[in-house]
Coordinates of N, CA and C in Angstrom, one line a residue:
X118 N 125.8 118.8 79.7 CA 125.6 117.4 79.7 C 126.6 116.7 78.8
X119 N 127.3 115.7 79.4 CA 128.4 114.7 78.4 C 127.7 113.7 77.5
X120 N 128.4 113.5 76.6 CA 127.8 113.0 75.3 C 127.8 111.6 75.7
X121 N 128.0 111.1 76.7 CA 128.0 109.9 77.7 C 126.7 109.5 78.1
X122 N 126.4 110.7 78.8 CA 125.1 110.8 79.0 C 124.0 110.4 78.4
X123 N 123.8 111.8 77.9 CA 123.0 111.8 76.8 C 123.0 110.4 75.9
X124 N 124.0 109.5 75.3 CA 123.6 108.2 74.9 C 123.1 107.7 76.0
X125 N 123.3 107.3 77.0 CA 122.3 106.6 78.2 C 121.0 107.2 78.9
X126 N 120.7 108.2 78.7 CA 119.5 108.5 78.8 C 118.6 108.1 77.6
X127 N 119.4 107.8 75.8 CA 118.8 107.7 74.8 C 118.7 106.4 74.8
X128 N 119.3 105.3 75.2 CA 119.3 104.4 75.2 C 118.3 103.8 76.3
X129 N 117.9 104.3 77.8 CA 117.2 104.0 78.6 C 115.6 104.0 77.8
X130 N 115.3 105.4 76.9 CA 114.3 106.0 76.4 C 114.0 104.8 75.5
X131 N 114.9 104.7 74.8 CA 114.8 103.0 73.5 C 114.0 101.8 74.5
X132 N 114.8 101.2 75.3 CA 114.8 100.6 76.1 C 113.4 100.1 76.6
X133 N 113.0 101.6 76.8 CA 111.4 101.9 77.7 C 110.4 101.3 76.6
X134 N 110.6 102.3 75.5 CA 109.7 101.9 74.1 C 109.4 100.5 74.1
X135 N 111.1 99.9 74.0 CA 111.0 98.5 73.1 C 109.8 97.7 74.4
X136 N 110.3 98.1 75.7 CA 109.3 97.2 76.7 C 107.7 97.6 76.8
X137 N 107.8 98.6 76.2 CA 105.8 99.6 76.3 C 105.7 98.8 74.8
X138 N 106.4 98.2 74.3 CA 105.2 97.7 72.6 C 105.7 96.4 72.9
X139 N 106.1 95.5 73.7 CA 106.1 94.2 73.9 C 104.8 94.1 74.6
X140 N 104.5 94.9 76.0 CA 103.9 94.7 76.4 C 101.9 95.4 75.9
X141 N 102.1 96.8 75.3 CA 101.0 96.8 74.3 C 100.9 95.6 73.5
X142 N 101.4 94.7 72.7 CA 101.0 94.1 72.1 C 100.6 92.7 72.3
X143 N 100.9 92.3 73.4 CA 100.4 91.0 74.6 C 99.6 91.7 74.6
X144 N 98.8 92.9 75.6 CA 97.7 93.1 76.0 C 96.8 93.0 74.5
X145 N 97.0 92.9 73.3 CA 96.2 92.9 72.4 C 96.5 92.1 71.8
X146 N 96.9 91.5 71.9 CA 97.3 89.8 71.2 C 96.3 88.8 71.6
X147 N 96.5 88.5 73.3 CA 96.2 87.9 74.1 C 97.5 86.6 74.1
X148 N 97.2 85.5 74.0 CA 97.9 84.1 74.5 C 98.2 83.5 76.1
X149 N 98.5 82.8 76.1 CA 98.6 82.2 77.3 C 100.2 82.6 78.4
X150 N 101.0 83.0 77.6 CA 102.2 83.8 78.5 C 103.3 84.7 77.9
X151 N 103.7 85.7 78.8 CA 104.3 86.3 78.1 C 105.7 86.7 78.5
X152 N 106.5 87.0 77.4 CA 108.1 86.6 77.9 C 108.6 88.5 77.3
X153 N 108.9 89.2 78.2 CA 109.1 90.3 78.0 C 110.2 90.8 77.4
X154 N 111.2 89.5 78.0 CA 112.9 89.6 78.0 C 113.1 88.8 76.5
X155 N 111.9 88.1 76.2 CA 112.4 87.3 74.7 C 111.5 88.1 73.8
X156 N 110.7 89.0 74.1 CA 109.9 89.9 73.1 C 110.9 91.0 72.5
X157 N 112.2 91.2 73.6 CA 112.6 92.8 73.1 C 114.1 91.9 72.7
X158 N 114.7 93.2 72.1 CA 116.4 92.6 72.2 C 116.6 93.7 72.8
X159 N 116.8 93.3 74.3 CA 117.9 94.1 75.4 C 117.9 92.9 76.2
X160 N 119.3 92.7 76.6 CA 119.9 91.5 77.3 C 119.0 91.8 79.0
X161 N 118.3 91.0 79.7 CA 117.6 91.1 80.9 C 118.6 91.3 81.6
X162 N 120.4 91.2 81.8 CA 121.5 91.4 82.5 C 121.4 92.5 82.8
X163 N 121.4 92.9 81.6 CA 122.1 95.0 81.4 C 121.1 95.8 82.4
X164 N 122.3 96.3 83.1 CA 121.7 97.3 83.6 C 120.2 98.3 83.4
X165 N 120.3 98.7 82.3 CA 119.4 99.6 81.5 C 118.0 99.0 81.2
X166 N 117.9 97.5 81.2 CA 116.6 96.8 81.2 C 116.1 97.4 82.8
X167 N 117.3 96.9 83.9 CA 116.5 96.7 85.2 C 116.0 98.2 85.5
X168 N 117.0 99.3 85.0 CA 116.2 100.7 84.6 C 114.5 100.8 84.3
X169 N 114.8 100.7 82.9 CA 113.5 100.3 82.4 C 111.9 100.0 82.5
X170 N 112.7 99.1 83.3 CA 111.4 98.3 84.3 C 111.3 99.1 85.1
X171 N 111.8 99.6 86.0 CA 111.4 100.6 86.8 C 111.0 102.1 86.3
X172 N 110.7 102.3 85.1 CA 110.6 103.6 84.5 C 108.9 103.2 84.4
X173 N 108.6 101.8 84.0 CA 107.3 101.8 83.7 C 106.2 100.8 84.6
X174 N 107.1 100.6 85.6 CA 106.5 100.0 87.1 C 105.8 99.1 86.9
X175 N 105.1 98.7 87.4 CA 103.9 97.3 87.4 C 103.7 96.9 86.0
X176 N 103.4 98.2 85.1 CA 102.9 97.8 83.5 C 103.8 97.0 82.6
X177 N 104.7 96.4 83.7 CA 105.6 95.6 82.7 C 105.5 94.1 83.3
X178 N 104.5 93.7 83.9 CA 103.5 92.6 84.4 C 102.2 92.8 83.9
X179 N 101.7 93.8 83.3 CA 100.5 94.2 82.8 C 99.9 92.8 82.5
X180 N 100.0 92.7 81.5 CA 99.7 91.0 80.5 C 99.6 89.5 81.7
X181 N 100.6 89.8 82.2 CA 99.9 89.0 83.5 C 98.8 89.2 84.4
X182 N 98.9 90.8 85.0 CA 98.1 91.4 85.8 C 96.9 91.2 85.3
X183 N 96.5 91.2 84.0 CA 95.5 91.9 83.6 C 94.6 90.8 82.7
X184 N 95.6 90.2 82.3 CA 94.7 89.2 80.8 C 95.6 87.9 80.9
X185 N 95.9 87.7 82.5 CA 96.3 86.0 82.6 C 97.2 85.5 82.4
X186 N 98.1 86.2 81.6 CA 99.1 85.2 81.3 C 100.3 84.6 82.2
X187 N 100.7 83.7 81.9 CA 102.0 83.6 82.8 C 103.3 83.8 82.0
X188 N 104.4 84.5 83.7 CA 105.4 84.9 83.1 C 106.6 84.4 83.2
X189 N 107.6 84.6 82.6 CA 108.7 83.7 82.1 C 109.9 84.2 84.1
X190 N 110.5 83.1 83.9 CA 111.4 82.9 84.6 C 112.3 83.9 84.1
X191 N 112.9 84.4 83.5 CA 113.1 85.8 83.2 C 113.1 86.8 83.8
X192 N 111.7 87.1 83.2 CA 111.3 88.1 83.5 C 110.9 88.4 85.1
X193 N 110.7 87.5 85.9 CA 110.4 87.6 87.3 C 111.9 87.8 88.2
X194 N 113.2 87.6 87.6 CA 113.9 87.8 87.6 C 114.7 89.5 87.4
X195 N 114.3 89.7 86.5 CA 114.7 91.0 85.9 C 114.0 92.3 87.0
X196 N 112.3 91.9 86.9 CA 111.4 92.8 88.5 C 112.1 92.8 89.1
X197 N 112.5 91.7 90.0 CA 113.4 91.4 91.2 C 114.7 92.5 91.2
X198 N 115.4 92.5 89.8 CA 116.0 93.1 90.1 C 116.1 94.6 89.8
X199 N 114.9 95.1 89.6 CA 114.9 96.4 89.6 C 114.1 96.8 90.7
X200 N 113.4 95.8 91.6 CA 112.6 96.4 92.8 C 114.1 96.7 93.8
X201 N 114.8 95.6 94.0 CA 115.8 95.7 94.3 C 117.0 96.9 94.3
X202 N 117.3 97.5 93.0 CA 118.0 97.7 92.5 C 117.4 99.7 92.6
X203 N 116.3 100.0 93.2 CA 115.6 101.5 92.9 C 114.8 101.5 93.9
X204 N 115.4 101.2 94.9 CA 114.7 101.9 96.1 C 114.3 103.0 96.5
X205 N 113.2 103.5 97.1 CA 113.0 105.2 97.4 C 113.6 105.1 98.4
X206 N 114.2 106.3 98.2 CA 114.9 107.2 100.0 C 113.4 107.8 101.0
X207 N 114.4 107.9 102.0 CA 113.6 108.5 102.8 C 113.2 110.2 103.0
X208 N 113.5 110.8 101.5 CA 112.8 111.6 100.9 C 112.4 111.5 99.0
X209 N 112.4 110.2 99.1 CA 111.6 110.8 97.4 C 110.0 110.8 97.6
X210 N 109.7 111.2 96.6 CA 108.4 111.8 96.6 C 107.2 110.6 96.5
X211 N 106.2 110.8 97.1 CA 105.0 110.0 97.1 C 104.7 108.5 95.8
X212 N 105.0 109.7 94.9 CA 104.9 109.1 93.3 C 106.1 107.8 93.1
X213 N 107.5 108.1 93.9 CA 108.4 107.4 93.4 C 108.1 106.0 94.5
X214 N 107.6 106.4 95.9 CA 107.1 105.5 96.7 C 106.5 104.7 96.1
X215 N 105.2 105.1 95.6 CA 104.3 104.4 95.2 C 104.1 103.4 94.1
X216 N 104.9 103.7 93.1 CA 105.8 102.9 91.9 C 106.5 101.7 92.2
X217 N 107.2 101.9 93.1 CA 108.3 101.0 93.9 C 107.3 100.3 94.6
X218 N 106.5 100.8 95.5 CA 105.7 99.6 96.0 C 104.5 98.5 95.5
X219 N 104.4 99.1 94.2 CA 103.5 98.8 93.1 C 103.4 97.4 92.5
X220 N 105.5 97.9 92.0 CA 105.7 97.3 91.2 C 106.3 95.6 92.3
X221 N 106.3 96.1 93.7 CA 106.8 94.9 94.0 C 105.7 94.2 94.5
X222 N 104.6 94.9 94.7 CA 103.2 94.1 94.7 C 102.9 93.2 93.6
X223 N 103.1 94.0 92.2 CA 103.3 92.8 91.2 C 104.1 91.8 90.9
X224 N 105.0 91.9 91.5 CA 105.9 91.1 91.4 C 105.2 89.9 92.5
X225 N 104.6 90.0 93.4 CA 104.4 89.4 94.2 C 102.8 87.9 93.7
X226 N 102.1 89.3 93.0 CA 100.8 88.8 92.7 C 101.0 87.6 91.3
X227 N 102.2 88.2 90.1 CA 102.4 86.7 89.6 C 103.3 85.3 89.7
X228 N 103.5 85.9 91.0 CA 104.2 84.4 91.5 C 105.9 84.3 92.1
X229 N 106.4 86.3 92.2 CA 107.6 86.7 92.3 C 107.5 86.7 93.6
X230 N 109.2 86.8 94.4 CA 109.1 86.7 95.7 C 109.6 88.2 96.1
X231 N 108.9 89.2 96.4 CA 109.8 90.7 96.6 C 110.1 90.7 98.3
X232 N 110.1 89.8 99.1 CA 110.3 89.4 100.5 C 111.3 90.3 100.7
X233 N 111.3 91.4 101.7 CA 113.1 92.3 102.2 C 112.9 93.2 101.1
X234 N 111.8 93.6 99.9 CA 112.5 94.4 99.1 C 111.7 95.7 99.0
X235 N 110.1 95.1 99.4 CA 109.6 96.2 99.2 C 108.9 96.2 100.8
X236 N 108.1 97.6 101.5 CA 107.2 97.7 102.7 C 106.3 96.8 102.6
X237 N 106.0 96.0 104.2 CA 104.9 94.9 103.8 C 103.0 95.5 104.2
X238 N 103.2 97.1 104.9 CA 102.3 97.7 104.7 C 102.5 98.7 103.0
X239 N 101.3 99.1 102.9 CA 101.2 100.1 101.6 C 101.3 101.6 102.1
X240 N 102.3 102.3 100.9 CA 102.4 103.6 101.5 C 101.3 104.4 102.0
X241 N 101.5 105.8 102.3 CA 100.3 106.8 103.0 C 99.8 107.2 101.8
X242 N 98.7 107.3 101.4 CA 98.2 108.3 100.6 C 97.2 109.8 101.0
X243 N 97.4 110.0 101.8 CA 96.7 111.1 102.6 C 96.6 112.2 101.8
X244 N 98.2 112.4 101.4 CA 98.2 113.8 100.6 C 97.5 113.6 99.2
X245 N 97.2 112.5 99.1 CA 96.0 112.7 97.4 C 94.7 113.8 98.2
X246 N 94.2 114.0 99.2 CA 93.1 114.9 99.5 C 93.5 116.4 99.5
X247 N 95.2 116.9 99.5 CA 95.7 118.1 99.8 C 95.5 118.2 98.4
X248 N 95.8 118.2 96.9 CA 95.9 118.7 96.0 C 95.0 119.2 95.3
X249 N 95.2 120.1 94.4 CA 94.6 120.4 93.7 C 93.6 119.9 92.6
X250 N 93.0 119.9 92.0 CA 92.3 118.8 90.6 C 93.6 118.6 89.5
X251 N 94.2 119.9 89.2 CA 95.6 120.2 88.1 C 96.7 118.8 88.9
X252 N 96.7 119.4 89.9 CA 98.1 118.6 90.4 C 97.3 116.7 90.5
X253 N 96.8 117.0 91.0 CA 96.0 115.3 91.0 C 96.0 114.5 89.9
X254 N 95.2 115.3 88.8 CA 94.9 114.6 87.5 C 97.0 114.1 87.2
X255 N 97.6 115.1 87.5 CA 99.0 115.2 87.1 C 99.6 113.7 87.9
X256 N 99.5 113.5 89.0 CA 99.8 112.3 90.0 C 99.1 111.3 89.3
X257 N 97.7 111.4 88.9 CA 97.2 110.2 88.8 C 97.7 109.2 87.6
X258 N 98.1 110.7 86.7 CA 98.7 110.1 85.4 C 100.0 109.2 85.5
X259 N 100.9 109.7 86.6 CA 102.5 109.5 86.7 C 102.1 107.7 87.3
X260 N 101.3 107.7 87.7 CA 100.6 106.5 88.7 C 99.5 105.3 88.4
X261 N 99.7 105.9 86.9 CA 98.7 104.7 86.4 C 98.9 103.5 86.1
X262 N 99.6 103.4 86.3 CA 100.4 101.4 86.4 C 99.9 100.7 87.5
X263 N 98.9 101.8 88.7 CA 98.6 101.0 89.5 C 96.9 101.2 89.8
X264 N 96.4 101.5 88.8 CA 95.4 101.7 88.6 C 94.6 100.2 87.8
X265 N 94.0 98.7 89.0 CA 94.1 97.7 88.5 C 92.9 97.5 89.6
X266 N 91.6 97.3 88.9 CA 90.3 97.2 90.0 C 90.7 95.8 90.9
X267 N 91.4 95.4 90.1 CA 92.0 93.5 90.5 C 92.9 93.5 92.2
X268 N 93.0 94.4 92.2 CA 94.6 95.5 93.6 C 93.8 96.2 94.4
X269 N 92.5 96.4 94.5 CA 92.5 97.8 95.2 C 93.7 98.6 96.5
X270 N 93.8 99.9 96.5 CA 95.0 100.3 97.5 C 94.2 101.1 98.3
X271 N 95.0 101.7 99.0 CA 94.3 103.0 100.1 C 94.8 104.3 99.1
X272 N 95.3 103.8 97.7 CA 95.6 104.9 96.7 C 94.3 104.9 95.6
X273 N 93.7 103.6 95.4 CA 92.9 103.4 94.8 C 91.3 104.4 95.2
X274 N 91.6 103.9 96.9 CA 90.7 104.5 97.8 C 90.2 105.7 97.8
X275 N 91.4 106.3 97.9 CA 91.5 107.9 97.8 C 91.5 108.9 96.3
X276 N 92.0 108.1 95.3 CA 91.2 108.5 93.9 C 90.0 108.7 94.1
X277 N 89.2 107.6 94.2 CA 87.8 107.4 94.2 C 86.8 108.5 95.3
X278 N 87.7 109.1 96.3 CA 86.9 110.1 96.6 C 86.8 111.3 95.3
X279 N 87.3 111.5 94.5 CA 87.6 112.7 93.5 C 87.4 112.2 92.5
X280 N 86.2 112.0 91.7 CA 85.9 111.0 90.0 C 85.6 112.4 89.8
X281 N 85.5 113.6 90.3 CA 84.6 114.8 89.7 C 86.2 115.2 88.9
X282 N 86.9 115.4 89.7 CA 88.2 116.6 89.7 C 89.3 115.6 88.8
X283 N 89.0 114.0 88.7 CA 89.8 113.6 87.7 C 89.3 114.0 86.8
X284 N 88.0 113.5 86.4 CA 87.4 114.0 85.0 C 87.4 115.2 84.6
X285 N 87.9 116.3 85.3 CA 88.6 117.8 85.1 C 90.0 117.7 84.6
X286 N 90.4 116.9 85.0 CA 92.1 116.4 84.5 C 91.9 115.9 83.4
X287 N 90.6 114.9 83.2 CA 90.7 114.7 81.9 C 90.8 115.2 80.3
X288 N 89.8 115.7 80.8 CA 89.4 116.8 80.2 C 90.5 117.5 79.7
X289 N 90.8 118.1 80.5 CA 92.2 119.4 80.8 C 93.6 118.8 79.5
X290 N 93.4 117.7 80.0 CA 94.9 116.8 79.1 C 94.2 116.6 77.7
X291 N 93.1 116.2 77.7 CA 92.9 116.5 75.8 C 92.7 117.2 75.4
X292 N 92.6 118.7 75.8 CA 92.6 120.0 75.7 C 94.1 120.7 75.0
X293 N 94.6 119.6 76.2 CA 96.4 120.0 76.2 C 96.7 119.3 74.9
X294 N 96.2 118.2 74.8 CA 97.1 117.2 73.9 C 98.2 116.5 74.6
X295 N 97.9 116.9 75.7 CA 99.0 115.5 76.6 C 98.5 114.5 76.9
X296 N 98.6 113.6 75.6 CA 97.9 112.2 75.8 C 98.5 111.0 76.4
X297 N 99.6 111.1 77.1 CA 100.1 110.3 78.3 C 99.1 110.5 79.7
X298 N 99.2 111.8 80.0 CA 98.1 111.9 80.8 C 96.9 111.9 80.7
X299 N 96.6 111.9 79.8 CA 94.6 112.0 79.3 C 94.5 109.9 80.0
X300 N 95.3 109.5 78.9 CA 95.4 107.9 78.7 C 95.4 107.6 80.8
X301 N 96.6 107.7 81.3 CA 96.5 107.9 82.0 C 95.7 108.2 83.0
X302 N 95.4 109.3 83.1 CA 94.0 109.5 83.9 C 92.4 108.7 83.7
X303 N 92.5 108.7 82.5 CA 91.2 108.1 82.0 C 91.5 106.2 82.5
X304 N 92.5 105.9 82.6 CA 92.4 104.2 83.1 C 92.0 104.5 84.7
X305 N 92.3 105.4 85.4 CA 91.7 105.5 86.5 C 90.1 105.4 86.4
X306 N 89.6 106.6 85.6 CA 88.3 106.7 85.5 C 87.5 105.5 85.3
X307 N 87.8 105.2 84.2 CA 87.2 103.3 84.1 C 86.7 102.9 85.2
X308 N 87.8 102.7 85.8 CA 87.2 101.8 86.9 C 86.6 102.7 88.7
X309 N 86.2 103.7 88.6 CA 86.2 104.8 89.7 C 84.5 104.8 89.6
X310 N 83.7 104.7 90.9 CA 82.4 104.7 90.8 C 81.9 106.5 90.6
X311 N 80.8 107.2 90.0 CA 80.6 108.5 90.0 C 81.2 109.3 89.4
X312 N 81.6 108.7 87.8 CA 82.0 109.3 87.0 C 81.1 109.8 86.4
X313 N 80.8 111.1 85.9 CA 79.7 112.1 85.3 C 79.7 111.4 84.0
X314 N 78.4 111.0 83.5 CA 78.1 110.6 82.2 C 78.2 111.8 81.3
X315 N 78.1 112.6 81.4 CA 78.7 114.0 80.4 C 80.1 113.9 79.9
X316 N 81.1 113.3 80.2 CA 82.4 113.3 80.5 C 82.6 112.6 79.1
X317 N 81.7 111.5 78.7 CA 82.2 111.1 77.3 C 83.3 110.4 77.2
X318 N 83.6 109.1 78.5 CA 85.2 108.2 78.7 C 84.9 107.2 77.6
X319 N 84.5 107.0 77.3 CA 84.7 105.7 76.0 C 85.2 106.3 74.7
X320 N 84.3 107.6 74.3 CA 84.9 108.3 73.1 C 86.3 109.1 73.4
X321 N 86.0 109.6 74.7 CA 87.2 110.5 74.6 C 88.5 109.1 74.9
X322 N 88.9 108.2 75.4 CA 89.6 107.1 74.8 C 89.8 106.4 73.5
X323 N 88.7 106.5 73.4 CA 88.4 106.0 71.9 C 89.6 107.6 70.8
X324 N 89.0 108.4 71.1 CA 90.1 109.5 70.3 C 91.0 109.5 70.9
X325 N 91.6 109.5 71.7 CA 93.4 109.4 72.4 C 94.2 108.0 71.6
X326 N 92.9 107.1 71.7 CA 94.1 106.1 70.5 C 94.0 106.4 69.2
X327 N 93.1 106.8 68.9 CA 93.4 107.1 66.9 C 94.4 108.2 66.7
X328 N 94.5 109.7 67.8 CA 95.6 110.2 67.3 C 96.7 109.9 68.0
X329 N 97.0 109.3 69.3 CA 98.5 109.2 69.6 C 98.6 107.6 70.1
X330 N 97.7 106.5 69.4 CA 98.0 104.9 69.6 C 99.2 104.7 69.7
X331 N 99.8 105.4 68.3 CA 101.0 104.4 68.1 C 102.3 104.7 68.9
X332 N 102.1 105.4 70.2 CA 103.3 105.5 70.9 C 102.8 104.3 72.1
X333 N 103.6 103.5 72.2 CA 103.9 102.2 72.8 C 102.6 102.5 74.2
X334 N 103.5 103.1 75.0 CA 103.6 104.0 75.9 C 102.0 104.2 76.7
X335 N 101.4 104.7 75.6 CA 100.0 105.6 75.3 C 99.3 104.6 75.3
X336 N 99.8 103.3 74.1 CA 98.7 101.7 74.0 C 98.7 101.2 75.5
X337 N 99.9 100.7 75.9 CA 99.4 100.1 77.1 C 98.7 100.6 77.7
X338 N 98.6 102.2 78.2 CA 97.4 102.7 79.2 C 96.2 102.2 78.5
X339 N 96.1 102.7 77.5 CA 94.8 102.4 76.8 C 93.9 100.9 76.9
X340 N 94.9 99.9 76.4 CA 95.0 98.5 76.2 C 94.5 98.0 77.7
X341 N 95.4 98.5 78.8 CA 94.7 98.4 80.6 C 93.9 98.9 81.2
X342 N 93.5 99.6 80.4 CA 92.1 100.2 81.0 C 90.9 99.6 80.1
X343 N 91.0 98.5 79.7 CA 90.1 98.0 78.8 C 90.9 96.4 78.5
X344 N 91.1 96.0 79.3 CA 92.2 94.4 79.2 C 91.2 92.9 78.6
X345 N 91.4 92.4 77.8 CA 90.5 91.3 77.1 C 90.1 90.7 78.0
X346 N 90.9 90.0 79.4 CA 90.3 88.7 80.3 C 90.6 89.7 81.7
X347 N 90.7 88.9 83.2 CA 91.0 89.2 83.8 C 90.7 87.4 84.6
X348 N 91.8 87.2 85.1 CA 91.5 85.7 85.8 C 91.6 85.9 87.4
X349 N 91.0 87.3 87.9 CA 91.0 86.6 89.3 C 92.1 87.4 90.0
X350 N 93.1 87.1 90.0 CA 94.3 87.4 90.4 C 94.4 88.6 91.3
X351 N 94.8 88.2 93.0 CA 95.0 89.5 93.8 C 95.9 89.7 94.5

């Protein structure tokens, strides 16, 4: 790997952070709107923002999606150009589909135009019934940006047949200590009817933020699976 590289994947990685603790911190602020592109210093031009945004899909509308706010001329700008700009092929994988189509649903629901850029049906989710509980809990995690009772999908749909085998994922990931995925899976749970009251989701969230809060990253799932307002918005 060239040392070229490697700076621009470290820089993408920066990048990611600076936009996961703008946007953790709107969701726990609150206010009336929020400006993503004037919260961080990375120029909304550069390339590596419009990266970015697509590394962390919808959750970089979160604070709109979730607790109202409105968003900057900017920033609906910047979506645009990463829905644009990261298209899936006609072989990437479910996950990358689903991200892309997510994010340009968001884009859509606070007031963005993603017209030509994303499918005007929602992808297949069938294959959520082929997997395993391991591999599921693992998808549901990569996928939690669109995990928003406010959206329901035919992805949302098909979680909700399985509240048993996520809460096995849950489980599984605080066991692991992979608290991207715990955080992750457990915003699903929230909102999923037939979650086992044995399962303990309030506390076992409640401990995924005291030991791994302070990665940006980890707040926002947390912070959206538990959002101060919700105005409606579909």
């Amino acid at each position: 790997m060239s040392a070229q590289h490697t700076d621009a994947t470290a820089r993408l990685a920066d990048v990611v952070q600076q936009y996961a603790q703008a946007v953790a911190s709107a969701l726990a602020g609150g206010g009336d709107r929020f400006d993503l592109s004037g919260e961080s210093m990375v120029d909304p031009e550069d390339p590596v923002a419009t990266a970015a945004v697509r590394v962390l899909g919808a959750d970089v509308l979160a604070p709109c999606l979730l607790a109202g706010m409105s968003p900057s001329s900017a920033d609906l700008a910047l979506v645009e150009r990463a829905v644009r700009g990261f298209p899936p092929g006609p072989a990437s994988p479910p996950v990358s589909v689903w991200s892309h189509w997510g994010l340009g649903r968001a884009l859509e629901r606070v007031g963005g135009d993603p017209r030509g850029l994303t499918p005007t049906g929602e992808p297949d989710a069938s294959w959520v019934s082929t997997l395993s509980w391991q591999a599921l809990s693992h998808r549901a995690g990569q996928l939690a940006a669109l995990a928003d009772p406010g959206a329901p999908s035919v992805l949302s749909a098909a979680f909700a047949v399985r509240p048993v085998d996520l809460a096995r994922g849950f489980v599984r990931a605080v066991r692991r200590q992979d608290w991207q995925q715990a955080a992750g899976v457990g915003r699903w749970l929230v909102q999923l009817p037939g979650v086992p009251d044995s399962l303990g989701l309030d506390a076992g969230l409640a401990w995924i933020g005291h030991v791994a809060g302070d990665d940006p990253r980890i707040a926002v799932r947390l912070r959206a699976a538990r959002p101060p307002i919700r105005d409606g918005r579909a």
